[in-house]
Every structure is written in C-alpha cells, then in structure tokens.
PDB file of C-alpha atoms in Angstrom:
ATOM      1  CA  UNK A   1       6.969  58.077  -5.185  1.00  0.00           C
ATOM      2  CA  UNK A   2       6.708  54.672  -3.615  1.00  0.00           C
ATOM      3  CA  UNK A   3       9.689  53.798  -1.444  1.00  0.00           C
ATOM      4  CA  UNK A   4      11.064  51.322   1.049  1.00  0.00           C
ATOM      5  CA  UNK A   5      13.461  52.229   3.834  1.00  0.00           C
ATOM      6  CA  UNK A   6      15.595  49.716   5.642  1.00  0.00           C
ATOM      7  CA  UNK A   7      16.647  51.528   8.752  1.00  0.00           C
ATOM      8  CA  UNK A   8      19.961  49.755   9.328  1.00  0.00           C
ATOM      9  CA  UNK A   9      22.611  49.127   6.709  1.00  0.00           C
ATOM     10  CA  UNK A  10      24.423  46.680   9.006  1.00  0.00           C
ATOM     11  CA  UNK A  11      23.289  44.658  12.022  1.00  0.00           C
ATOM     12  CA  UNK A  12      25.614  42.513  14.093  1.00  0.00           C
ATOM     13  CA  UNK A  13      24.351  39.929  16.605  1.00  0.00           C
ATOM     14  CA  UNK A  14      25.827  37.089  18.582  1.00  0.00           C
ATOM     15  CA  UNK A  15      24.873  33.531  17.715  1.00  0.00           C
ATOM     16  CA  UNK A  16      21.798  32.461  19.690  1.00  0.00           C
ATOM     17  CA  UNK A  17      20.512  36.009  20.264  1.00  0.00           C
ATOM     18  CA  UNK A  18      17.437  37.574  18.602  1.00  0.00           C
ATOM     19  CA  UNK A  19      17.549  39.259  15.212  1.00  0.00           C
ATOM     20  CA  UNK A  20      15.594  42.397  14.294  1.00  0.00           C
ATOM     21  CA  UNK A  21      15.848  43.909  10.809  1.00  0.00           C
ATOM     22  CA  UNK A  22      13.697  47.005  10.322  1.00  0.00           C
ATOM     23  CA  UNK A  23      11.734  48.057   7.254  1.00  0.00           C
ATOM     24  CA  UNK A  24       9.334  50.936   6.623  1.00  0.00           C
ATOM     25  CA  UNK A  25       7.448  51.663   3.411  1.00  0.00           C
ATOM     26  CA  UNK A  26       5.664  54.659   1.994  1.00  0.00           C
ATOM     27  CA  UNK A  27       1.916  54.259   2.008  1.00  0.00           C
ATOM     28  CA  UNK A  28      -0.112  54.848  -1.123  1.00  0.00           C
ATOM     29  CA  UNK A  29      -2.176  51.831  -1.947  1.00  0.00           C
ATOM     30  CA  UNK A  30      -2.346  48.416  -0.353  1.00  0.00           C
ATOM     31  CA  UNK A  31       1.114  46.946  -0.608  1.00  0.00           C
ATOM     32  CA  UNK A  32       2.379  43.430  -0.806  1.00  0.00           C
ATOM     33  CA  UNK A  33       5.610  43.059   1.111  1.00  0.00           C
ATOM     34  CA  UNK A  34       8.404  40.542   0.876  1.00  0.00           C
ATOM     35  CA  UNK A  35      11.670  39.803   2.590  1.00  0.00           C
ATOM     36  CA  UNK A  36      14.434  38.288   0.497  1.00  0.00           C
ATOM     37  CA  UNK A  37      17.853  37.032   1.570  1.00  0.00           C
ATOM     38  CA  UNK A  38      21.007  37.054  -0.542  1.00  0.00           C
ATOM     39  CA  UNK A  39      24.083  35.052   0.323  1.00  0.00           C
ATOM     40  CA  UNK A  40      27.396  36.099  -1.276  1.00  0.00           C
ATOM     41  CA  UNK A  41      27.461  35.701  -5.052  1.00  0.00           C
ATOM     42  CA  UNK A  42      23.982  34.225  -5.071  1.00  0.00           C
ATOM     43  CA  UNK A  43      20.569  35.347  -6.249  1.00  0.00           C
ATOM     44  CA  UNK A  44      17.762  36.409  -3.934  1.00  0.00           C
ATOM     45  CA  UNK A  45      15.760  33.819  -2.016  1.00  0.00           C
ATOM     46  CA  UNK A  46      12.243  34.543  -0.779  1.00  0.00           C
ATOM     47  CA  UNK A  47      12.032  34.363   3.020  1.00  0.00           C
ATOM     48  CA  UNK A  48       8.405  35.359   3.500  1.00  0.00           C
ATOM     49  CA  UNK A  49       5.610  37.489   2.088  1.00  0.00           C
ATOM     50  CA  UNK A  50       2.697  39.556   3.345  1.00  0.00           C
ATOM     51  CA  UNK A  51      -0.375  39.602   1.135  1.00  0.00           C
ATOM     52  CA  UNK A  52      -3.077  40.966   3.531  1.00  0.00           C
ATOM     53  CA  UNK A  53      -4.187  37.571   4.829  1.00  0.00           C
ATOM     54  CA  UNK A  54      -2.524  37.669   8.256  1.00  0.00           C
ATOM     55  CA  UNK A  55      -0.443  40.435   9.799  1.00  0.00           C
ATOM     56  CA  UNK A  56       2.065  38.018  11.366  1.00  0.00           C
ATOM     57  CA  UNK A  57       3.809  36.098   8.662  1.00  0.00           C
ATOM     58  CA  UNK A  58       6.033  33.079   9.194  1.00  0.00           C
ATOM     59  CA  UNK A  59       8.759  32.284   6.718  1.00  0.00           C
ATOM     60  CA  UNK A  60      11.552  29.833   6.182  1.00  0.00           C
ATOM     61  CA  UNK A  61      14.464  29.182   8.543  1.00  0.00           C
ATOM     62  CA  UNK A  62      12.590  30.465  11.595  1.00  0.00           C
ATOM     63  CA  UNK A  63      12.105  34.015  10.363  1.00  0.00           C
ATOM     64  CA  UNK A  64       8.866  35.919  10.783  1.00  0.00           C
ATOM     65  CA  UNK A  65       7.625  39.445  10.153  1.00  0.00           C
ATOM     66  CA  UNK A  66       4.734  41.541  11.373  1.00  0.00           C
ATOM     67  CA  UNK A  67       2.846  43.970   9.167  1.00  0.00           C
ATOM     68  CA  UNK A  68       1.830  47.099  11.088  1.00  0.00           C
ATOM     69  CA  UNK A  69      -0.270  49.365   8.932  1.00  0.00           C
ATOM     70  CA  UNK A  70      -0.407  52.183  11.498  1.00  0.00           C
ATOM     71  CA  UNK A  71       3.386  52.300  11.553  1.00  0.00           C
ATOM     72  CA  UNK A  72       3.852  51.403   7.849  1.00  0.00           C
ATOM     73  CA  UNK A  73       6.398  48.836   8.999  1.00  0.00           C
ATOM     74  CA  UNK A  74       7.275  45.253   8.189  1.00  0.00           C
ATOM     75  CA  UNK A  75      10.137  44.300  10.483  1.00  0.00           C
ATOM     76  CA  UNK A  76      11.854  40.921  10.184  1.00  0.00           C
ATOM     77  CA  UNK A  77      12.660  38.933  13.317  1.00  0.00           C
ATOM     78  CA  UNK A  78      14.160  35.639  14.383  1.00  0.00           C
ATOM     79  CA  UNK A  79      14.334  34.447  17.997  1.00  0.00           C
ATOM     80  CA  UNK A  80      17.796  32.930  17.784  1.00  0.00           C
ATOM     81  CA  UNK A  81      20.456  33.756  15.199  1.00  0.00           C
ATOM     82  CA  UNK A  82      22.510  31.045  13.528  1.00  0.00           C
ATOM     83  CA  UNK A  83      25.854  31.469  11.826  1.00  0.00           C
ATOM     84  CA  UNK A  84      24.240  30.512   8.512  1.00  0.00           C
ATOM     85  CA  UNK A  85      21.919  33.554   8.775  1.00  0.00           C
ATOM     86  CA  UNK A  86      24.794  35.886   7.928  1.00  0.00           C
ATOM     87  CA  UNK A  87      23.775  37.436   4.613  1.00  0.00           C
ATOM     88  CA  UNK A  88      22.202  40.517   3.014  1.00  0.00           C
ATOM     89  CA  UNK A  89      18.481  41.006   3.599  1.00  0.00           C
ATOM     90  CA  UNK A  90      16.170  43.029   1.377  1.00  0.00           C
ATOM     91  CA  UNK A  91      12.735  44.360   2.148  1.00  0.00           C
ATOM     92  CA  UNK A  92      10.712  44.562  -1.057  1.00  0.00           C
ATOM     93  CA  UNK A  93       7.368  46.168  -1.841  1.00  0.00           C
ATOM     94  CA  UNK A  94       5.027  45.902  -4.752  1.00  0.00           C
ATOM     95  CA  UNK A  95       1.791  47.789  -5.098  1.00  0.00           C
ATOM     96  CA  UNK A  96      -0.863  45.474  -6.416  1.00  0.00           C
ATOM     97  CA  UNK A  97      -3.043  48.301  -7.708  1.00  0.00           C
ATOM     98  CA  UNK A  98      -1.191  48.244 -10.997  1.00  0.00           C
ATOM     99  CA  UNK A  99       1.496  46.432 -12.857  1.00  0.00           C
ATOM    100  CA  UNK A 100       4.339  48.152 -11.084  1.00  0.00           C
ATOM    101  CA  UNK A 101       7.811  46.745 -10.622  1.00  0.00           C
ATOM    102  CA  UNK A 102       9.286  45.657  -7.315  1.00  0.00           C
ATOM    103  CA  UNK A 103      10.714  48.396  -5.123  1.00  0.00           C
ATOM    104  CA  UNK A 104      13.750  47.312  -3.093  1.00  0.00           C
ATOM    105  CA  UNK A 105      15.169  48.640   0.119  1.00  0.00           C
ATOM    106  CA  UNK A 106      18.908  49.237   0.127  1.00  0.00           C
ATOM    107  CA  UNK A 107      19.521  46.083   2.122  1.00  0.00           C
ATOM    108  CA  UNK A 108      20.725  45.209   5.620  1.00  0.00           C
ATOM    109  CA  UNK A 109      23.858  43.172   6.064  1.00  0.00           C
ATOM    110  CA  UNK A 110      23.498  40.779   8.963  1.00  0.00           C
ATOM    111  CA  UNK A 111      26.654  39.574  10.690  1.00  0.00           C
ATOM    112  CA  UNK A 112      26.498  36.757  13.217  1.00  0.00           C
ATOM    113  CA  UNK A 113      29.315  36.495  15.736  1.00  0.00           C
ATOM    114  CA  UNK A 114      30.233  33.156  17.280  1.00  0.00           C
TER     115      UNK A 114
ATOM    116  CA  UNK B   1      10.607  22.090 -10.451  1.00  0.00           C
ATOM    117  CA  UNK B   2      13.552  23.829 -12.105  1.00  0.00           C
ATOM    118  CA  UNK B   3      14.324  27.354 -10.922  1.00  0.00           C
ATOM    119  CA  UNK B   4      15.198  30.448 -12.870  1.00  0.00           C
ATOM    120  CA  UNK B   5      18.302  29.814 -14.970  1.00  0.00           C
ATOM    121  CA  UNK B   6      20.637  32.594 -15.977  1.00  0.00           C
ATOM    122  CA  UNK B   7      23.522  32.160 -18.383  1.00  0.00           C
ATOM    123  CA  UNK B   8      26.367  32.761 -18.376  1.00  0.00           C
ATOM    124  CA  UNK B   9      27.261  33.048 -14.674  1.00  0.00           C
ATOM    125  CA  UNK B  10      30.326  35.199 -15.302  1.00  0.00           C
ATOM    126  CA  UNK B  11      31.402  37.446 -18.162  1.00  0.00           C
ATOM    127  CA  UNK B  12      34.359  39.695 -18.786  1.00  0.00           C
ATOM    128  CA  UNK B  13      33.996  42.216 -21.586  1.00  0.00           C
ATOM    129  CA  UNK B  14      35.955  45.158 -22.877  1.00  0.00           C
ATOM    130  CA  UNK B  15      34.672  48.724 -22.929  1.00  0.00           C
ATOM    131  CA  UNK B  16      32.760  49.409 -26.130  1.00  0.00           C
ATOM    132  CA  UNK B  17      31.726  45.812 -26.718  1.00  0.00           C
ATOM    133  CA  UNK B  18      28.193  44.534 -26.447  1.00  0.00           C
ATOM    134  CA  UNK B  19      26.836  41.656 -24.385  1.00  0.00           C
ATOM    135  CA  UNK B  20      23.738  39.461 -24.299  1.00  0.00           C
ATOM    136  CA  UNK B  21      22.512  37.772 -21.139  1.00  0.00           C
ATOM    137  CA  UNK B  22      19.936  35.012 -21.046  1.00  0.00           C
ATOM    138  CA  UNK B  23      17.216  34.073 -18.566  1.00  0.00           C
ATOM    139  CA  UNK B  24      14.983  31.008 -18.588  1.00  0.00           C
ATOM    140  CA  UNK B  25      12.038  31.431 -16.199  1.00  0.00           C
ATOM    141  CA  UNK B  26      10.262  28.782 -14.211  1.00  0.00           C
ATOM    142  CA  UNK B  27       7.983  26.752 -16.439  1.00  0.00           C
ATOM    143  CA  UNK B  28       4.591  28.423 -16.636  1.00  0.00           C
ATOM    144  CA  UNK B  29       5.821  31.850 -15.549  1.00  0.00           C
ATOM    145  CA  UNK B  30       5.103  34.439 -18.223  1.00  0.00           C
ATOM    146  CA  UNK B  31       6.540  37.460 -16.439  1.00  0.00           C
ATOM    147  CA  UNK B  32      10.283  38.050 -16.480  1.00  0.00           C
ATOM    148  CA  UNK B  33      11.993  41.088 -15.024  1.00  0.00           C
ATOM    149  CA  UNK B  34      15.617  42.193 -14.915  1.00  0.00           C
ATOM    150  CA  UNK B  35      17.565  44.024 -12.218  1.00  0.00           C
ATOM    151  CA  UNK B  36      21.033  45.484 -11.962  1.00  0.00           C
ATOM    152  CA  UNK B  37      22.804  45.182  -8.627  1.00  0.00           C
ATOM    153  CA  UNK B  38      25.846  47.293  -7.767  1.00  0.00           C
ATOM    154  CA  UNK B  39      27.418  48.135  -4.395  1.00  0.00           C
ATOM    155  CA  UNK B  40      26.728  51.828  -4.852  1.00  0.00           C
ATOM    156  CA  UNK B  41      23.206  51.832  -6.269  1.00  0.00           C
ATOM    157  CA  UNK B  42      21.801  48.611  -4.836  1.00  0.00           C
ATOM    158  CA  UNK B  43      19.131  46.801  -6.825  1.00  0.00           C
ATOM    159  CA  UNK B  44      17.698  48.767  -9.703  1.00  0.00           C
ATOM    160  CA  UNK B  45      14.866  47.743 -11.976  1.00  0.00           C
ATOM    161  CA  UNK B  46      15.712  47.477 -15.669  1.00  0.00           C
ATOM    162  CA  UNK B  47      12.582  46.164 -17.379  1.00  0.00           C
ATOM    163  CA  UNK B  48       9.791  43.643 -17.204  1.00  0.00           C
ATOM    164  CA  UNK B  49       8.325  41.487 -19.943  1.00  0.00           C
ATOM    165  CA  UNK B  50       5.031  39.683 -19.977  1.00  0.00           C
ATOM    166  CA  UNK B  51       3.965  37.479 -22.887  1.00  0.00           C
ATOM    167  CA  UNK B  52       6.645  38.962 -25.170  1.00  0.00           C
ATOM    168  CA  UNK B  53       5.621  42.570 -24.428  1.00  0.00           C
ATOM    169  CA  UNK B  54       7.652  45.031 -22.407  1.00  0.00           C
ATOM    170  CA  UNK B  55       5.348  46.121 -19.612  1.00  0.00           C
ATOM    171  CA  UNK B  56       7.625  48.359 -17.545  1.00  0.00           C
ATOM    172  CA  UNK B  57      10.969  50.005 -18.042  1.00  0.00           C
ATOM    173  CA  UNK B  58      13.345  51.459 -15.493  1.00  0.00           C
ATOM    174  CA  UNK B  59      15.452  54.551 -15.773  1.00  0.00           C
ATOM    175  CA  UNK B  60      18.360  53.208 -17.823  1.00  0.00           C
ATOM    176  CA  UNK B  61      19.835  54.499 -21.082  1.00  0.00           C
ATOM    177  CA  UNK B  62      18.810  53.074 -24.418  1.00  0.00           C
ATOM    178  CA  UNK B  63      21.988  50.979 -24.513  1.00  0.00           C
ATOM    179  CA  UNK B  64      20.081  48.556 -22.302  1.00  0.00           C
ATOM    180  CA  UNK B  65      17.446  46.566 -24.138  1.00  0.00           C
ATOM    181  CA  UNK B  66      15.645  43.316 -23.791  1.00  0.00           C
ATOM    182  CA  UNK B  67      13.208  40.958 -25.365  1.00  0.00           C
ATOM    183  CA  UNK B  68      11.128  37.941 -24.527  1.00  0.00           C
ATOM    184  CA  UNK B  69      10.436  34.951 -26.707  1.00  0.00           C
ATOM    185  CA  UNK B  70       7.275  32.941 -27.123  1.00  0.00           C
ATOM    186  CA  UNK B  71       8.576  30.309 -24.676  1.00  0.00           C
ATOM    187  CA  UNK B  72       8.982  33.105 -22.071  1.00  0.00           C
ATOM    188  CA  UNK B  73      12.781  32.989 -22.158  1.00  0.00           C
ATOM    189  CA  UNK B  74      14.229  36.447 -22.044  1.00  0.00           C
ATOM    190  CA  UNK B  75      17.436  38.117 -23.121  1.00  0.00           C
ATOM    191  CA  UNK B  76      18.879  41.449 -22.223  1.00  0.00           C
ATOM    192  CA  UNK B  77      21.461  43.238 -24.301  1.00  0.00           C
ATOM    193  CA  UNK B  78      23.847  45.998 -23.380  1.00  0.00           C
ATOM    194  CA  UNK B  79      25.599  47.778 -26.217  1.00  0.00           C
ATOM    195  CA  UNK B  80      28.684  49.986 -26.088  1.00  0.00           C
ATOM    196  CA  UNK B  81      29.680  48.759 -22.663  1.00  0.00           C
ATOM    197  CA  UNK B  82      30.991  51.206 -20.090  1.00  0.00           C
ATOM    198  CA  UNK B  83      33.023  50.488 -16.966  1.00  0.00           C
ATOM    199  CA  UNK B  84      30.004  51.469 -14.873  1.00  0.00           C
ATOM    200  CA  UNK B  85      27.992  48.613 -16.356  1.00  0.00           C
ATOM    201  CA  UNK B  86      29.991  46.164 -14.252  1.00  0.00           C
ATOM    202  CA  UNK B  87      27.377  44.602 -11.988  1.00  0.00           C
ATOM    203  CA  UNK B  88      25.429  41.533 -11.028  1.00  0.00           C
ATOM    204  CA  UNK B  89      22.433  41.229 -13.350  1.00  0.00           C
ATOM    205  CA  UNK B  90      19.520  39.386 -11.838  1.00  0.00           C
ATOM    206  CA  UNK B  91      16.503  37.979 -13.577  1.00  0.00           C
ATOM    207  CA  UNK B  92      13.250  37.111 -11.811  1.00  0.00           C
ATOM    208  CA  UNK B  93      10.112  35.362 -12.933  1.00  0.00           C
ATOM    209  CA  UNK B  94       6.701  35.146 -11.372  1.00  0.00           C
ATOM    210  CA  UNK B  95       3.371  33.445 -12.008  1.00  0.00           C
ATOM    211  CA  UNK B  96       0.208  35.269 -12.970  1.00  0.00           C
ATOM    212  CA  UNK B  97      -0.431  36.666  -9.487  1.00  0.00           C
ATOM    213  CA  UNK B  98       2.035  39.218  -8.156  1.00  0.00           C
ATOM    214  CA  UNK B  99       1.138  38.061  -4.652  1.00  0.00           C
ATOM    215  CA  UNK B 100       2.755  34.697  -5.296  1.00  0.00           C
ATOM    216  CA  UNK B 101       6.137  36.369  -5.291  1.00  0.00           C
ATOM    217  CA  UNK B 102       9.097  36.489  -7.587  1.00  0.00           C
ATOM    218  CA  UNK B 103      11.746  33.788  -7.994  1.00  0.00           C
ATOM    219  CA  UNK B 104      15.232  35.031  -8.759  1.00  0.00           C
ATOM    220  CA  UNK B 105      18.030  33.410 -10.686  1.00  0.00           C
ATOM    221  CA  UNK B 106      21.618  33.309  -9.421  1.00  0.00           C
ATOM    222  CA  UNK B 107      22.585  36.173 -11.662  1.00  0.00           C
ATOM    223  CA  UNK B 108      25.221  36.968 -14.258  1.00  0.00           C
ATOM    224  CA  UNK B 109      28.300  38.748 -12.969  1.00  0.00           C
ATOM    225  CA  UNK B 110      29.446  41.151 -15.707  1.00  0.00           C
ATOM    226  CA  UNK B 111      32.857  42.769 -15.464  1.00  0.00           C
ATOM    227  CA  UNK B 112      33.761  45.465 -17.965  1.00  0.00           C
ATOM    228  CA  UNK B 113      37.491  46.212 -18.308  1.00  0.00           C
TER     229      UNK B 113
END
C-alpha cells in the first residue's frame, strides 16, 4: 500500500535556527508530493508542491523542499525559524497514475522557542 | 477568489443524532473530498466526489455518507452519532489537475456528547 512516513512527531528549534522536517514515501508510481501546514483550529494551507518539474521546490514563507528519488524523501527545510512557524506540518502524497485520494503523513508538530 | 467554505464551524450533537455538514468549493473546482481529523488517527480520507459522482471512498462505516450537487457544493451526513465521531471534518477542493493541489476549508469541529 502507498504510504507516507514523517520521521519526527515533534521538532523543537530556537528562533533564528534552521528547520528540518523529514518525510519519506513508499515508491510505486511517480508521486506528486505536497507539504501542508495547519495552525491551531484552522484548515490546511499548501506550503509547496513537487510535480516532477524541478527537484528543489520553493514555497511560501521561506520554506523549501528537495525531492530525492533515490532516497524516496521529500524533506522540508527553512533557513531561519520564526515564531509564527509554530504549527503542525503534513507531508502528503498523491499518485497521479489513477484517481487516488491523498495520503497523509501523521504530521510533525514544530515548536519554536524564543 | 473565495476559498473553500465549510459550515457550520462548530457543532455539538448528542449520541444517536444525525448531522449534516456543508462544503462549498472554490468556483470552478469540480472535485470535493472529505477528511476526518482526530488526535489519535490523524487525517483519514472519507470520500471524494467529482461532478456529482462518488469517485473514491475511505474505510468508514455506512453511517458516513455524502453527496455533491450540480453546483459542486457537497454535503456529508453522519447518522446515529457515536462519541468517537467527535473530530474536525475537513473538506478540500481541487481543479481538474491533481498536480495543482488541493485547497482546504477551515473545517467543522463536531463534538458528540
């Protein structure tokens, strides 16, 4: 079965330091990959998406992610964390080969310490 | 451009009752999908509709149902509510191409007492 694994359930960083949120997916067909962010009591907001055009993808709010096919990974990074980045982050995969639903990772809660 | 609108934002229901949640997609989006989010199970897929037809269904009991209207608005219904149905229900719409990504609404917080 297709699956997504977010390797850390909780990541804590100091403000101004780099952020790394890790995501691996199971490889069947060519995937499209997304990162979404969810602030408390809110819906999910799209941060960025990989659709096979470029392996390094830039998103909103300074986030970027690199697709590495050999490692089946799509890790999310940001050079310098801001207090407003504290939220839940979801790595999401959809396989474009068919009309399949989104597959979500279990989420990583990012805490930013002043 | 208006986003995905979900109503109501909050609901409190009693065990055994039924509930209907509504989702209005972004104009022009014909695909609407529903997700249940709980602390224990995370985000789970309920169903997806495209042009009034259910295209995919998740692993939920028959008490969970949905439909889509000709204007692409969608409703989901849960009958005979159980305490475990308490969750945030999220709706998402997308344009024709999956690669364009899904836009989520703010959700309906359902509490069953």
